[in-house]
């Protein structure tokens, strides 16, 4: 069975708590806070002001430049503020606050249950609709989808790869989406193939989701969709873009600035692909998503179809509230997720799940000295030396970090997971990567030709 060739680990998937929980529609929130930065790239620019009335699906913030994404209102009501609000990590960022009044939608949005397969738009029109709808990578990366579909000069797309791996432990939102919205997903694949002008499409799914694999194969056969459903060996981080490309095509994406398109591949997340279907066939912008709320001690783990801007605390309440005692709430899963200090912060486009840990799980082990075992090196899927780059980051040796290719790191957490000394390798690597990338951007700006 196919997998990627270098590194990887096998954490307990802990998906049993929520994988059999069907998607439920979460009740509409009374108030939403909509961050203007829900994507990689420049934050969107607010197009509304305090006191404005908005409809569900209305554009409220416009993309700023090429690498950015539109943002639409997830509810109808009145804008009560456009100002700085704390996010999940307690950092303040610009948000639009809306108080709900009914649920009136923009008239062009098709809200019927009818599934529409035929798409008569050409490639440019499809990409324009995706851009207008503000669609980004919903697996967590939040890369603007229209940018990914805009193939650079000199490059050619050969493969469309749909990421249905969902390798992060605990999370099951993509799994449920593949099971419950399989036909819309496969129509989305056809639309993306048309946008890219490719014939080869593969949906990669780890073989711990046999029901999703069987369901998609059945729909593809019965309704004559030209797509391959590829079962993959369970190995974390199989859902990493570069790892998935290597597993399915055998091709290796070159180091930065190398991109998947340089080996002929374009990768889209499964939930993103359903959002593409809705944007192109239903004129529906990205205003809601499925979010898993889960944890071993949660009373009612769920998969909730949630409007953007809904407070995460609302999801926690729907799952029975926080357990007693020591608790850690993480936006995402245990490997790549980030601990939250503010659970009243909003659900965003990249929030595929919220996992709650209690008791011993909520605590990190006390770190000890590195024993030079090199387990982190063996586990790294990018063939880096995490023990070295984490130490360089701790010592703020930024030039050396750049030489050691820290920007290649995908922040998967394999190094920290496997470290017997309990060293916070990922924390230091993230700090170093963020700093080095800032230095690289500043250098490029300084060297750019003056207008």
XYZ file of N, CA and C in Angstrom, residues 29-286:
774
model
N -25.510 31.424 15.596
C -25.066 32.243 16.724
C -25.758 33.608 16.728
N -25.881 34.200 17.901
C -26.478 35.537 17.998
C -25.496 36.618 17.565
N -24.219 36.375 17.835
C -23.172 37.336 17.481
C -21.988 36.573 16.901
N -21.406 37.106 15.838
C -20.196 36.509 15.265
C -19.093 37.555 15.208
N -17.856 37.067 15.352
C -16.670 37.894 15.136
C -15.909 37.292 13.964
N -15.725 38.051 12.903
C -15.144 37.545 11.661
C -13.748 38.139 11.470
N -12.678 37.347 11.680
C -11.323 37.877 11.450
C -11.104 38.211 9.979
N -10.344 39.275 9.721
C -10.026 39.664 8.344
C -8.840 38.872 7.797
N -8.170 38.115 8.659
C -7.059 37.257 8.225
C -7.421 35.811 8.541
N -8.086 35.157 7.586
C -8.434 33.735 7.725
C -7.736 32.921 6.647
N -6.625 33.417 6.165
C -5.950 32.805 5.030
C -4.485 33.222 5.046
N -3.673 32.453 4.322
C -2.276 32.845 4.097
C -2.267 34.057 3.167
N -1.444 35.045 3.486
C -1.345 36.236 2.649
C -1.872 37.463 3.360
N -2.097 38.520 2.609
C -2.522 39.797 3.183
C -3.941 39.707 3.724
N -4.213 40.286 4.901
C -5.590 40.315 5.419
C -6.510 41.027 4.445
N -7.774 40.612 4.449
C -8.765 41.281 3.614
C -9.054 42.680 4.169
N -9.606 43.532 3.320
C -9.950 44.906 3.696
C -11.453 45.012 3.918
N -11.852 45.500 5.091
C -13.276 45.596 5.426
C -14.015 46.485 4.437
N -15.198 46.027 4.000
C -16.041 46.794 3.076
C -17.313 47.272 3.759
N -17.410 47.048 5.081
C -18.574 47.483 5.840
C -18.098 48.303 7.034
N -19.026 49.030 7.628
C -18.718 49.853 8.800
C -19.796 49.642 9.853
N -19.526 50.094 11.050
C -20.481 49.980 12.154
C -21.818 50.591 11.748
N -22.882 49.832 12.009
C -24.224 50.287 11.675
C -24.761 49.745 10.365
N -23.900 49.202 9.502
C -24.355 48.657 8.221
C -25.190 47.389 8.420
N -26.195 47.214 7.562
C -26.991 45.987 7.523
C -26.380 45.039 6.479
N -26.305 43.756 6.814
C -25.730 42.787 5.877
C -26.637 41.572 5.774
N -26.528 40.880 4.627
C -27.248 39.630 4.401
C -26.273 38.462 4.480
N -26.801 37.279 4.748
C -25.985 36.073 4.738
C -25.390 35.872 3.351
N -24.063 35.716 3.282
C -23.382 35.526 2.011
C -22.912 36.803 1.356
N -23.154 37.947 1.980
C -22.726 39.232 1.406
C -21.242 39.450 1.620
N -20.563 40.024 0.636
C -19.149 40.356 0.761
C -18.982 41.447 1.819
N -18.167 41.165 2.850
C -17.934 42.162 3.899
C -16.467 42.569 3.996
N -15.579 41.791 3.360
C -14.155 42.153 3.326
C -13.571 41.634 2.024
N -12.811 42.496 1.341
C -12.311 42.191 0.001
C -10.840 41.814 0.041
N -10.473 40.847 -0.802
C -9.073 40.417 -0.894
C -8.170 41.605 -1.190
N -7.017 41.632 -0.522
C -6.029 42.693 -0.723
C -4.865 42.111 -1.508
N -4.845 42.294 -2.803
C -3.774 41.746 -3.624
C -4.047 40.316 -4.051
N -3.066 39.737 -4.738
C -3.206 38.403 -5.328
C -3.298 37.324 -4.256
N -2.392 37.366 -3.266
C -2.371 36.350 -2.213
C -3.238 36.824 -1.046
N -4.539 36.677 -1.210
C -5.500 37.095 -0.200
C -6.824 36.432 -0.552
N -7.862 36.630 0.280
C -9.147 35.984 0.012
C -10.297 36.844 0.516
N -11.393 36.824 -0.248
C -12.601 37.523 0.158
C -13.213 36.884 1.400
N -13.986 37.674 2.135
C -14.696 37.188 3.318
C -16.140 37.648 3.222
N -17.070 36.745 3.543
C -18.499 37.020 3.421
C -19.186 36.863 4.774
N -20.300 37.521 4.912
C -21.031 37.450 6.171
C -21.686 36.076 6.337
N -21.476 35.430 7.485
C -22.094 34.119 7.715
C -23.525 34.217 8.243
N -23.956 35.425 8.610
C -25.311 35.634 9.116
C -25.846 36.956 8.554
N -27.146 37.189 8.757
C -27.710 38.491 8.408
C -27.924 39.289 9.688
N -27.750 40.599 9.587
C -27.912 41.422 10.773
C -27.219 42.758 10.630
N -26.762 43.297 11.769
C -26.156 44.617 11.816
C -24.704 44.532 12.260
N -23.833 45.225 11.546
C -22.426 45.318 11.949
C -22.356 46.209 13.188
N -21.829 45.668 14.266
C -21.741 46.436 15.519
C -20.339 46.951 15.802
N -19.331 46.419 15.109
C -17.958 46.895 15.337
C -17.049 46.394 14.229
N -16.020 47.168 13.931
C -14.896 46.740 13.089
C -13.656 47.190 13.850
N -13.130 46.263 14.668
C -12.002 46.653 15.518
C -11.200 45.426 15.942
N -10.215 45.654 16.800
C -9.312 44.587 17.238
C -9.982 43.729 18.309
N -9.886 42.396 18.121
C -10.446 41.435 19.072
C -9.417 40.336 19.318
N -9.431 39.689 20.505
C -8.466 38.613 20.771
C -8.828 37.332 20.034
N -7.807 36.674 19.458
C -8.028 35.371 18.824
C -7.802 34.251 19.850
N -7.733 33.026 19.374
C -7.622 31.889 20.276
C -6.367 31.866 21.109
N -5.301 32.461 20.602
C -4.032 32.515 21.342
C -3.910 33.803 22.155
N -4.983 34.603 22.199
C -4.973 35.830 22.978
C -4.379 37.020 22.256
N -3.962 36.843 21.004
C -3.407 37.948 20.218
C -4.546 38.722 19.553
N -4.443 40.023 19.558
C -5.513 40.850 18.997
C -5.353 40.988 17.485
N -6.457 40.822 16.780
C -6.448 41.004 15.334
C -7.766 41.652 14.910
N -7.748 42.259 13.728
C -8.919 42.984 13.246
C -10.051 42.022 12.904
N -11.240 42.317 13.421
C -12.422 41.490 13.171
C -13.630 42.376 12.928
N -14.596 41.814 12.197
C -15.900 42.449 11.998
C -16.900 41.733 12.895
N -17.604 42.473 13.740
C -18.607 41.905 14.631
C -19.999 42.177 14.078
N -20.821 41.129 14.013
C -22.178 41.252 13.468
C -23.172 40.654 14.467
N -24.243 41.389 14.729
C -25.340 40.896 15.560
C -26.435 40.351 14.644
N -26.830 39.102 14.901
C -27.777 38.434 13.998
C -29.181 39.011 14.121
N -29.817 39.144 12.946
C -31.227 39.527 12.856
C -31.855 38.661 11.774
N -32.522 37.589 12.157
C -33.102 36.653 11.196
C -32.016 35.852 10.477
N -32.350 35.399 9.260
C -31.372 34.672 8.429
C -31.727 34.903 6.965
N -31.531 36.126 6.511
C -31.838 36.507 5.129
C -30.579 36.387 4.276
N -30.711 35.670 3.156
C -29.563 35.370 2.300
C -29.534 36.268 1.065
N -28.327 36.399 0.505
C -28.195 37.052 -0.798
C -29.029 36.274 -1.811
N -29.799 36.957 -2.666
C -30.779 36.273 -3.529
C -30.167 35.321 -4.557
N -28.895 35.551 -4.954
C -28.307 34.698 -6.003
C -27.841 33.340 -5.490
N -27.837 33.132 -4.173
C -27.353 31.869 -3.609
C -28.457 30.814 -3.695
N -28.132 29.678 -4.294
C -29.077 28.566 -4.442
C -29.024 27.715 -3.172
N -30.105 27.738 -2.398
C -30.138 27.011 -1.130
C -30.903 25.700 -1.226
N -31.314 25.294 -2.416
C -32.055 24.047 -2.578
C -31.128 22.852 -2.394
N -31.737 21.682 -2.157
C -30.973 20.449 -1.967
C -30.616 19.777 -3.294
N -31.086 20.325 -4.412
C -30.825 19.722 -5.723
C -29.326 19.688 -6.016
N -28.838 18.532 -6.438
C -27.428 18.391 -6.809
C -27.275 18.699 -8.298
N -26.381 19.615 -8.614
C -26.172 20.053 -9.994
C -24.823 19.560 -10.483
N -24.844 18.699 -11.486
C -23.585 18.138 -11.987
C -23.015 18.919 -13.160
N -23.859 19.325 -14.100
C -23.378 19.947 -15.324
C -22.789 21.330 -15.055
N -21.541 21.540 -15.475
C -20.884 22.843 -15.351
C -20.428 23.280 -16.737
N -20.975 24.386 -17.220
C -20.672 24.860 -18.566
C -19.649 25.984 -18.598
N -19.078 26.325 -17.449
C -18.110 27.416 -17.383
C -16.749 26.964 -17.886
N -15.973 27.910 -18.419
C -14.600 27.570 -18.802
C -13.677 27.747 -17.594
N -12.409 27.432 -17.798
C -11.440 27.445 -16.701
C -11.371 28.805 -16.006
N -11.257 29.878 -16.786
C -11.121 31.212 -16.207
C -12.345 31.583 -15.374
N -13.529 31.237 -15.855
C -14.755 31.572 -15.140
C -14.873 30.773 -13.838
N -14.437 29.517 -13.876
C -14.455 28.693 -12.662
C -13.543 29.295 -11.598
N -12.323 29.635 -11.995
C -11.359 30.198 -11.041
C -11.870 31.536 -10.503
N -12.508 32.326 -11.346
C -13.053 33.610 -10.903
C -14.143 33.411 -9.850
N -14.994 32.403 -10.063
C -16.051 32.129 -9.086
C -15.468 31.667 -7.752
N -14.436 30.836 -7.824
C -13.777 30.351 -6.603
C -13.139 31.511 -5.856
N -12.526 32.419 -6.599
C -11.928 33.603 -5.978
C -12.998 34.468 -5.324
N -14.079 34.723 -6.049
C -15.158 35.556 -5.514
C -15.737 34.959 -4.231
N -15.785 33.626 -4.155
C -16.390 32.944 -3.011
C -15.483 32.894 -1.790
N -14.223 33.334 -1.938
C -13.308 33.371 -0.799
C -12.862 32.004 -0.313
N -12.732 31.052 -1.224
C -12.385 29.687 -0.816
C -10.885 29.566 -0.575
N -10.544 28.915 0.533
C -9.154 28.660 0.902
C -9.030 27.197 1.306
N -7.791 26.735 1.486
C -7.560 25.358 1.915
C -8.148 25.113 3.297
N -9.106 24.207 3.392
C -9.839 23.996 4.638
C -9.250 22.893 5.504
N -8.108 22.339 5.071
C -7.432 21.351 5.897
C -6.588 21.980 6.987
N -6.473 23.303 6.962
C -5.701 24.010 7.971
C -4.690 24.971 7.388
N -4.248 24.715 6.144
C -3.215 25.564 5.544
C -3.769 26.922 5.114
N -5.042 26.988 4.746
C -5.759 28.206 4.342
C -5.096 28.949 3.180
N -4.470 28.227 2.269
C -3.894 28.822 1.064
C -5.041 29.166 0.121
N -5.115 30.409 -0.396
C -6.218 30.772 -1.296
C -6.303 29.838 -2.499
N -7.457 29.232 -2.699
C -7.598 28.196 -3.724
C -7.440 28.751 -5.129
N -7.904 29.961 -5.378
C -7.775 30.522 -6.735
C -6.309 30.727 -7.114
N -5.461 30.994 -6.113
C -4.027 31.140 -6.381
C -3.434 29.785 -6.765
N -3.838 28.748 -6.032
C -3.339 27.399 -6.312
C -3.727 26.949 -7.719
N -4.898 27.380 -8.184
C -5.385 26.965 -9.499
C -4.836 27.816 -10.632
N -4.166 28.916 -10.301
C -3.595 29.807 -11.328
C -2.177 29.325 -11.634
N -2.037 28.512 -12.657
C -0.771 27.839 -12.946
C 0.255 28.840 -13.480
N 1.441 28.918 -12.873
C 2.471 29.861 -13.338
C 2.932 29.531 -14.753
N 3.403 30.542 -15.442
C 3.939 30.350 -16.791
C 5.103 29.363 -16.750
N 5.135 28.473 -17.717
C 6.208 27.480 -17.789
C 5.911 26.203 -17.033
N 4.792 26.149 -16.300
C 4.415 24.951 -15.547
C 3.166 24.317 -16.157
N 3.013 23.023 -15.952
C 1.839 22.300 -16.435
C 1.318 21.381 -15.353
N 0.015 21.387 -15.149
C -0.606 20.469 -14.196
C -0.880 19.133 -14.883
N -0.473 18.042 -14.217
C -0.745 16.695 -14.717
C -1.716 15.948 -13.813
N -1.588 16.174 -12.512
C -2.397 15.471 -11.525
C -3.209 16.459 -10.690
N -4.474 16.150 -10.475
C -5.254 16.764 -9.410
C -5.347 15.727 -8.301
N -4.860 16.081 -7.132
C -4.891 15.171 -5.984
C -5.808 15.765 -4.918
N -6.801 15.001 -4.504
C -7.714 15.431 -3.449
C -7.264 14.794 -2.136
N -7.040 15.640 -1.156
C -6.522 15.183 0.137
C -7.685 14.800 1.049
N -7.947 13.507 1.120
C -8.948 12.976 2.042
C -8.310 12.173 3.148
N -7.026 12.438 3.412
C -6.253 11.641 4.365
C -6.684 11.904 5.805
N -6.776 13.197 6.174
C -7.118 13.600 7.543
C -6.330 12.772 8.567
N -5.002 12.915 8.504
C -4.130 12.094 9.345
C -3.994 12.610 10.772
N -4.382 13.864 11.023
C -4.290 14.412 12.378
C -5.190 13.613 13.322
N -4.650 13.103 14.451
C -5.488 12.351 15.393
C -6.704 13.147 15.849
N -7.742 12.433 16.240
C -8.998 12.952 16.786
C -9.955 13.533 15.742
N -9.453 14.195 14.689
C -10.319 14.955 13.796
C -10.999 14.067 12.753
N -12.284 14.326 12.491
C -13.052 13.481 11.565
C -13.979 14.290 10.655
N -13.785 15.602 10.560
C -14.690 16.424 9.745
C -14.603 16.076 8.259
N -13.385 15.844 7.752
C -13.249 15.444 6.343
C -13.839 14.051 6.110
N -13.628 13.153 7.065
C -14.168 11.790 6.969
C -15.685 11.843 6.799
N -16.362 12.587 7.663
C -17.815 12.679 7.583
C -18.253 13.376 6.294
N -17.500 14.384 5.853
C -17.837 15.077 4.606
C -17.755 14.123 3.427
N -16.709 13.287 3.379
C -16.590 12.317 2.288
C -17.728 11.308 2.312
N -18.159 10.905 3.514
C -19.236 9.928 3.641
C -20.597 10.520 3.263
N -20.860 11.747 3.721
C -22.201 12.311 3.604
C -22.397 13.198 2.386
N -21.296 13.653 1.791
C -21.415 14.555 0.643
C -20.528 14.086 -0.510
N -20.523 12.774 -0.691
C -19.651 12.164 -1.684
C -19.917 12.624 -3.107
N -21.185 12.748 -3.499
C -21.480 13.144 -4.886
C -21.059 14.587 -5.148
N -21.338 15.479 -4.191
C -20.900 16.866 -4.342
C -19.379 16.951 -4.413
N -18.704 16.110 -3.624
C -17.242 16.067 -3.668
C -16.757 15.668 -5.050
N -17.353 14.638 -5.625
C -16.905 14.156 -6.935
C -17.244 15.144 -8.046
N -18.351 15.872 -7.921
C -18.632 16.942 -8.888
C -17.592 18.046 -8.744
N -17.224 18.354 -7.501
C -16.162 19.330 -7.262
C -14.851 18.909 -7.911
N -14.563 17.613 -7.902
C -13.362 17.101 -8.569
C -13.437 17.381 -10.069
N -14.588 17.115 -10.674
C -14.752 17.382 -12.110
C -14.550 18.862 -12.426
N -15.076 19.724 -11.555
C -14.938 21.169 -11.760
C -13.471 21.580 -11.676
N -12.756 21.054 -10.690
C -11.334 21.385 -10.541
C -10.518 20.848 -11.707
N -10.861 19.661 -12.198
C -10.180 19.114 -13.384
C -10.353 20.048 -14.575
N -11.550 20.564 -14.725
C -11.830 21.481 -15.832
C -11.055 22.781 -15.655
N -10.980 23.268 -14.419
C -10.246 24.506 -14.147
C -8.767 24.350 -14.467
N -8.228 23.162 -14.208
C -6.799 22.900 -14.406
C -6.476 22.317 -15.771
N -7.516 21.869 -16.490
C -7.334 21.195 -17.777
C -6.478 19.936 -17.624
N -6.857 19.095 -16.649
C -6.161 17.828 -16.432
C -7.142 16.670 -16.566
N -6.606 15.495 -16.849
C -7.421 14.285 -16.957
C -7.286 13.383 -15.737
N -6.124 13.430 -15.066
C -5.865 12.525 -13.941
C -6.304 13.160 -12.626
N -7.189 12.463 -11.934
C -7.621 12.910 -10.606
C -7.594 11.734 -9.652
N -7.000 11.931 -8.495
C -6.866 10.881 -7.483
C -7.313 11.433 -6.138
N -8.166 10.683 -5.452
C -8.528 11.037 -4.068
C -7.765 10.092 -3.155
N -6.850 10.644 -2.358
C -6.063 9.841 -1.423
C -6.760 9.761 -0.079
N -7.022 8.526 0.386
C -7.696 8.310 1.673
C -6.944 7.225 2.435
N -6.575 7.496 3.691
C -5.903 6.452 4.474
C -6.865 5.305 4.739
N -6.309 4.086 4.826
C -7.172 2.901 4.885
C -7.801 2.657 6.251
N -7.686 3.647 7.158
C -8.474 3.563 8.395
C -9.861 4.175 8.205
N -10.210 4.522 6.964
C -11.538 5.051 6.615
C -12.150 4.179 5.517
N -12.301 2.867 5.759
C -12.796 1.972 4.697
C -14.198 2.318 4.232
N -15.027 2.878 5.125
C -16.385 3.242 4.719
C -16.375 4.388 3.718
N -15.493 5.371 3.914
C -15.402 6.490 2.967
C -14.860 6.014 1.626
N -13.860 5.139 1.649
C -13.295 4.593 0.412
C -14.372 3.840 -0.376
N -15.110 2.972 0.315
C -16.152 2.178 -0.348
C -17.262 3.077 -0.893
N -17.670 4.071 -0.112
C -18.752 4.962 -0.541
C -18.371 5.758 -1.783
N -17.169 6.328 -1.793
C -16.736 7.127 -2.940
C -16.575 6.254 -4.187
N -16.036 5.047 -4.004
C -15.886 4.145 -5.156
C -17.254 3.776 -5.738
N -18.214 3.545 -4.867
C -19.556 3.181 -5.334
C -20.185 4.315 -6.131
N -20.107 5.540 -5.603
C -20.686 6.696 -6.302
C -19.978 6.926 -7.633
N -18.639 6.824 -7.617
C -17.866 7.055 -8.839
C -18.243 6.049 -9.924
N -18.456 4.789 -9.526
C -18.809 3.751 -10.496
C -20.235 3.936 -11.004
N -21.181 4.163 -10.083
C -22.585 4.250 -10.472
C -22.882 5.486 -11.314
N -22.176 6.595 -11.025
C -22.472 7.856 -11.709
C -21.388 8.255 -12.713
N -20.463 7.323 -12.964
C -19.482 7.479 -14.045
C -18.593 8.708 -13.864
N -17.976 8.828 -12.686
C -16.989 9.870 -12.444
C -15.595 9.315 -12.756
N -14.804 10.078 -13.515
C -13.454 9.643 -13.892
C -12.457 10.078 -12.819
N -12.367 9.298 -11.757
C -11.469 9.612 -10.651
C -11.048 8.301 -9.993
N -9.817 8.263 -9.506
C -9.308 7.098 -8.796
C -9.379 7.353 -7.294
N -9.929 6.393 -6.546
C -9.939 6.468 -5.080
C -8.786 5.599 -4.600
N -7.744 6.216 -4.053
C -6.493 5.526 -3.714
C -6.369 5.325 -2.206
N -6.515 4.065 -1.713
C -6.271 3.818 -0.290
C -4.777 3.941 0.015
N -4.458 4.546 1.141
C -3.070 4.770 1.523
C -2.792 4.147 2.883
N -1.563 3.743 3.070
C -1.138 3.218 4.366
C -1.287 4.296 5.438
N -1.694 3.886 6.631
C -1.844 4.849 7.726
C -0.461 5.223 8.251
N -0.078 6.444 8.022
C 1.218 6.929 8.505
C 1.180 8.451 8.565
N 1.433 8.994 9.722
C 1.433 10.443 9.903
C 2.802 10.999 9.504
N 2.903 12.148 8.783
C 1.850 13.049 8.315
C 1.506 12.844 6.840
N 0.791 11.777 6.534
C 0.431 11.471 5.151
C -0.347 12.609 4.481
N -1.079 13.388 5.297
C -1.873 14.478 4.731
C -1.075 15.711 4.387
N 0.229 15.739 4.737
C 1.068 16.837 4.296
C 1.130 16.853 2.776
N 1.042 18.035 2.184
C 0.954 18.141 0.730
C 2.096 17.415 0.027
N 3.316 17.652 0.478
C 4.476 17.038 -0.180
C 4.502 15.533 0.033
N 4.078 15.097 1.227
C 4.061 13.657 1.511
C 2.990 12.954 0.675
N 1.834 13.605 0.503
C 0.757 13.008 -0.279
C 1.145 12.900 -1.756
N 1.800 13.924 -2.265
C 2.268 13.881 -3.658
C 3.268 12.742 -3.846
N 4.190 12.596 -2.899
C 5.182 11.519 -2.992
C 4.510 10.148 -2.933
N 3.510 9.999 -2.057
C 2.828 8.716 -1.916
C 2.087 8.330 -3.186
N 1.416 9.287 -3.817
C 0.556 8.968 -4.963
C 1.309 8.959 -6.287
N 2.244 9.885 -6.462
C 2.923 9.997 -7.760
C 4.357 9.484 -7.745
N 4.948 9.361 -6.551
C 6.358 8.994 -6.467
C 7.300 10.146 -6.763
N 6.742 11.356 -6.933
C 7.558 12.526 -7.243
C 7.845 13.335 -5.978
N 9.029 13.936 -5.937
C 9.441 14.715 -4.773
C 9.416 16.206 -5.101
N 8.637 16.961 -4.341
C 8.581 18.410 -4.535
C 9.914 19.010 -4.097
N 10.551 19.826 -4.924
C 11.845 20.407 -4.554
C 11.710 21.360 -3.371
N 12.821 21.629 -2.660
C 12.787 22.551 -1.519
C 12.314 23.934 -1.948
N 11.847 24.759 -0.977
C 11.441 26.134 -1.298
C 12.529 26.859 -2.068
N 12.155 27.596 -3.117
C 10.790 27.976 -3.513
C 10.058 26.959 -4.380
N 10.471 25.693 -4.342
C 9.780 24.669 -5.110
C 8.343 24.497 -4.660
N 7.446 24.257 -5.630
C 6.010 24.115 -5.370
C 5.507 22.797 -5.951
N 4.358 22.299 -5.475
C 3.785 21.077 -6.052
C 3.625 21.143 -7.565
N 3.292 22.323 -8.102
C 3.098 22.426 -9.545
C 4.396 22.163 -10.299
N 5.541 22.311 -9.648
C 6.824 22.027 -10.300
C 7.022 20.540 -10.566
N 6.203 19.684 -9.928
C 6.212 18.258 -10.278
C 4.862 17.864 -10.890
N 4.131 18.874 -11.373
C 2.900 18.608 -12.108
C 1.679 18.307 -11.271
N 1.703 18.641 -9.969
C 0.595 18.286 -9.093
C -0.076 19.516 -8.487
N -1.382 19.425 -8.323
C -2.161 20.403 -7.566
C -2.976 19.620 -6.544
N -2.892 20.026 -5.283
C -3.560 19.302 -4.199
C -4.648 20.181 -3.590
N -5.846 19.613 -3.437
C -6.955 20.304 -2.766
C -7.543 19.391 -1.694
N -7.892 19.966 -0.561
C -8.514 19.229 0.528
C -9.931 18.773 0.147
N -10.413 17.700 0.755
C -11.739 17.165 0.437
C -12.844 18.160 0.751
N -12.795 18.791 1.930
C -13.831 19.775 2.282
C -13.750 20.998 1.378
N -12.534 21.389 1.001
C -12.360 22.501 0.060
C -13.036 22.184 -1.269
N -12.931 20.940 -1.705
C -13.507 20.530 -2.981
C -15.030 20.608 -2.952
N -15.638 20.263 -1.822
C -17.094 20.431 -1.674
C -17.451 21.918 -1.703
N -16.622 22.753 -1.075
C -16.856 24.202 -1.107
C -16.748 24.744 -2.531
N -15.853 24.180 -3.334
C -15.737 24.563 -4.746
C -17.034 24.232 -5.482
N -17.568 23.041 -5.235
C -18.862 22.671 -5.841
C -19.930 23.703 -5.484
N -20.008 24.066 -4.201
C -21.041 25.003 -3.759
C -20.851 26.386 -4.384
N -19.606 26.812 -4.509
C -19.334 28.133 -5.088
C -19.703 28.188 -6.556
N -19.309 27.166 -7.313
C -19.489 27.183 -8.767
C -20.919 26.837 -9.163
N -21.495 25.849 -8.491
C -22.820 25.361 -8.891
C -23.970 26.013 -8.116
N -23.671 26.566 -6.939
C -24.737 27.111 -6.100
C -24.546 28.595 -5.763
N -23.465 29.198 -6.259
C -23.166 30.615 -5.968
C -23.018 30.887 -4.469
N -22.563 29.878 -3.734
C -22.483 30.005 -2.278
C -21.039 30.275 -1.846
N -20.782 31.391 -1.175
C -19.428 31.653 -0.678
C -19.113 30.793 0.540
N -17.865 30.823 0.954
C -17.430 30.005 2.090
C -17.803 30.716 3.390
